[in-house]
Amino acid sequence: MSRFLKLVHLSCFVSLLAACGESTESIAPIGLENVVEPAPTVDNKNTHLFIGTGSVQGVYFPIGGVICRLLNRDKVRHRIRCSLESTGGSVYNLKELRAGNFDLVFAQSDWQFHAYHGTSVFEKDGPNSDLRAVFALEADPIILLVKQDSSVEEFDELAGKTVSFGYTRSLQHRIMDDFLAVKQWSSENFKEVRPMSDSKQLVQLCDGLIDAGLLLSSGLNDYLAELPSDCALRMVSISGHSVDEVIQRHPYYRTGRIPKGMYLNAADDTESFGLGATFVASESTSPKAIYHVVKEVVENFRDFKSLHPSLSELDQHELSNAGISIPLHPGAIRYYKEARLLK
């Protein structure tokens, strides 16, 4: 699973749920007995949703647990019950979904695109035209870092400077390659582009050996925690026409915002773009069940967002479109239209 799946411990997740509020409308603390193995019901007409998530230590497993908790608490009313399984990540999830072993799965937005079109690692499998989007989750934008006293205020001012975008085959480097292609830039626009690890980028940035480094927002907090106290950095926004164009050319990208104060005591929001997380199903998955999945998430949206910092910037109006490059599931469309979240 990619690094945009920021690791959390399940114990922390349970604590977050317990702290969602005192109102009886808040999501109650979740027990694994209500998630992984929901109690069977006597009504054999019930729909049983099986969700493919990610690592138990990752973000998607607890998020899947909350979705199951929301559905299972009202299973007598809507006759839908839910269970989940920890998995190896997006590619595995999408292959198992196609094989009929899952009803819904979490997937990184680019893998969603490739599975639908039968490209990249899905080329041998061919297009999965049955794949449908349910909703978008958090963005994982690339973050451009410079020294606090740097003169660089926007990306174009990196021309002629020494930079690093991570290892050549790293995710942020591949995202930057797409961005540079749109700008019709190459390595020749810089004094030097040095491939290196994320941790080494910060060391060389602090030592003044490079003028800028590029990390994914999902890993930023861990690396910043290791910064020397005398190394002051700041973030530079990546926005404008070129970002709009790269998203148009590669629709699995989306914009993302780092709120002021979240990192490096930033006085202003930082705008950027990158990949995101999505929740997808097969078209054959029950429209009624998908309708209720979306309904439960939207109608408990404040509590849902509080589960993890990566969800804090979720916007209801982006659920149906941010980083989604495949058709929406009919059940999701029905709820989004009822809730006026989709025209």
PDB file of C-alpha atoms in Angstrom, residues 27 45-49 51 63-64 66-82 104 133-135 279 281 285-301 304 319 329-339:
ATOM      1  CA  ILE A  27     -20.673   7.160  16.668  1.00  0.00           C
ATOM      2  CA  LYS A  45     -32.761 -11.840   2.630  1.00  0.00           C
ATOM      3  CA  ASN A  46     -30.225  -9.563   4.252  1.00  0.00           C
ATOM      4  CA  THR A  47     -27.481  -8.096   2.091  1.00  0.00           C
ATOM      5  CA  HIS A  48     -24.016  -8.846   3.447  1.00  0.00           C
ATOM      6  CA  LEU A  49     -21.288  -6.425   2.368  1.00  0.00           C
ATOM      7  CA  ILE A  51     -15.105  -4.810   2.501  1.00  0.00           C
ATOM      8  CA  ILE A  63     -12.295   3.490   8.452  1.00  0.00           C
ATOM      9  CA  GLY A  64     -13.806   0.300   7.073  1.00  0.00           C
ATOM     10  CA  VAL A  66     -16.581   2.552  11.157  1.00  0.00           C
ATOM     11  CA  ILE A  67     -18.542   2.023   7.949  1.00  0.00           C
ATOM     12  CA  CYS A  68     -19.455  -1.466   9.138  1.00  0.00           C
ATOM     13  CA  ARG A  69     -20.362  -0.147  12.589  1.00  0.00           C
ATOM     14  CA  LEU A  70     -22.692   2.429  11.053  1.00  0.00           C
ATOM     15  CA  LEU A  71     -24.405  -0.167   8.891  1.00  0.00           C
ATOM     16  CA  ASN A  72     -24.582  -2.939  11.485  1.00  0.00           C
ATOM     17  CA  ARG A  73     -26.213  -0.801  14.159  1.00  0.00           C
ATOM     18  CA  ASP A  74     -29.311  -0.441  11.915  1.00  0.00           C
ATOM     19  CA  LYS A  75     -29.162  -3.798  10.145  1.00  0.00           C
ATOM     20  CA  VAL A  76     -32.593  -4.834  11.443  1.00  0.00           C
ATOM     21  CA  ARG A  77     -34.133  -1.796   9.752  1.00  0.00           C
ATOM     22  CA  HIS A  78     -32.396  -1.839   6.369  1.00  0.00           C
ATOM     23  CA  ARG A  79     -31.380  -5.544   6.355  1.00  0.00           C
ATOM     24  CA  ILE A  80     -27.777  -4.793   5.429  1.00  0.00           C
ATOM     25  CA  ARG A  81     -24.866  -6.121   7.440  1.00  0.00           C
ATOM     26  CA  CYS A  82     -21.187  -5.619   6.957  1.00  0.00           C
ATOM     27  CA  LEU A 104     -16.411  -2.774  -1.732  1.00  0.00           C
ATOM     28  CA  ALA A 133     -16.924   4.731  -7.496  1.00  0.00           C
ATOM     29  CA  VAL A 134     -18.746   5.204  -4.198  1.00  0.00           C
ATOM     30  CA  PHE A 135     -16.923   8.171  -2.654  1.00  0.00           C
ATOM     31  CA  PHE A 279     -13.930   3.735  -2.004  1.00  0.00           C
ATOM     32  CA  ALA A 281     -17.513  -1.237  -5.721  1.00  0.00           C
ATOM     33  CA  THR A 285     -23.117  -4.550  -5.800  1.00  0.00           C
ATOM     34  CA  SER A 286     -26.595  -3.866  -4.405  1.00  0.00           C
ATOM     35  CA  PRO A 287     -27.687  -0.270  -5.194  1.00  0.00           C
ATOM     36  CA  LYS A 288     -29.714  -0.264  -1.979  1.00  0.00           C
ATOM     37  CA  ALA A 289     -26.652  -1.253   0.041  1.00  0.00           C
ATOM     38  CA  ILE A 290     -24.420   1.365  -1.595  1.00  0.00           C
ATOM     39  CA  TYR A 291     -27.116   3.987  -1.029  1.00  0.00           C
ATOM     40  CA  HIS A 292     -27.092   3.237   2.699  1.00  0.00           C
ATOM     41  CA  VAL A 293     -23.278   3.195   2.874  1.00  0.00           C
ATOM     42  CA  VAL A 294     -23.114   6.727   1.462  1.00  0.00           C
ATOM     43  CA  LYS A 295     -26.080   7.866   3.538  1.00  0.00           C
ATOM     44  CA  GLU A 296     -24.526   6.694   6.809  1.00  0.00           C
ATOM     45  CA  VAL A 297     -21.191   8.377   6.048  1.00  0.00           C
ATOM     46  CA  VAL A 298     -22.734  11.698   4.998  1.00  0.00           C
ATOM     47  CA  GLU A 299     -25.258  11.843   7.827  1.00  0.00           C
ATOM     48  CA  ASN A 300     -22.505  11.133  10.374  1.00  0.00           C
ATOM     49  CA  PHE A 301     -19.965  13.264   8.551  1.00  0.00           C
ATOM     50  CA  PHE A 304     -16.486  10.391  10.412  1.00  0.00           C
ATOM     51  CA  LEU A 319     -17.129  13.002  -2.137  1.00  0.00           C
ATOM     52  CA  HIS A 329     -22.307   3.589  -8.605  1.00  0.00           C
ATOM     53  CA  PRO A 330     -26.083   3.989  -9.176  1.00  0.00           C
ATOM     54  CA  GLY A 331     -26.746   3.646  -5.445  1.00  0.00           C
ATOM     55  CA  ALA A 332     -24.279   6.447  -4.699  1.00  0.00           C
ATOM     56  CA  ILE A 333     -25.788   8.652  -7.405  1.00  0.00           C
ATOM     57  CA  ARG A 334     -29.223   8.198  -5.872  1.00  0.00           C
ATOM     58  CA  TYR A 335     -28.117   9.424  -2.443  1.00  0.00           C
ATOM     59  CA  TYR A 336     -25.931  12.267  -3.738  1.00  0.00           C
ATOM     60  CA  LYS A 337     -28.864  13.612  -5.737  1.00  0.00           C
ATOM     61  CA  GLU A 338     -31.245  13.317  -2.791  1.00  0.00           C
ATOM     62  CA  ALA A 339     -28.733  15.161  -0.586  1.00  0.00           C
TER      63      ALA A 339
END
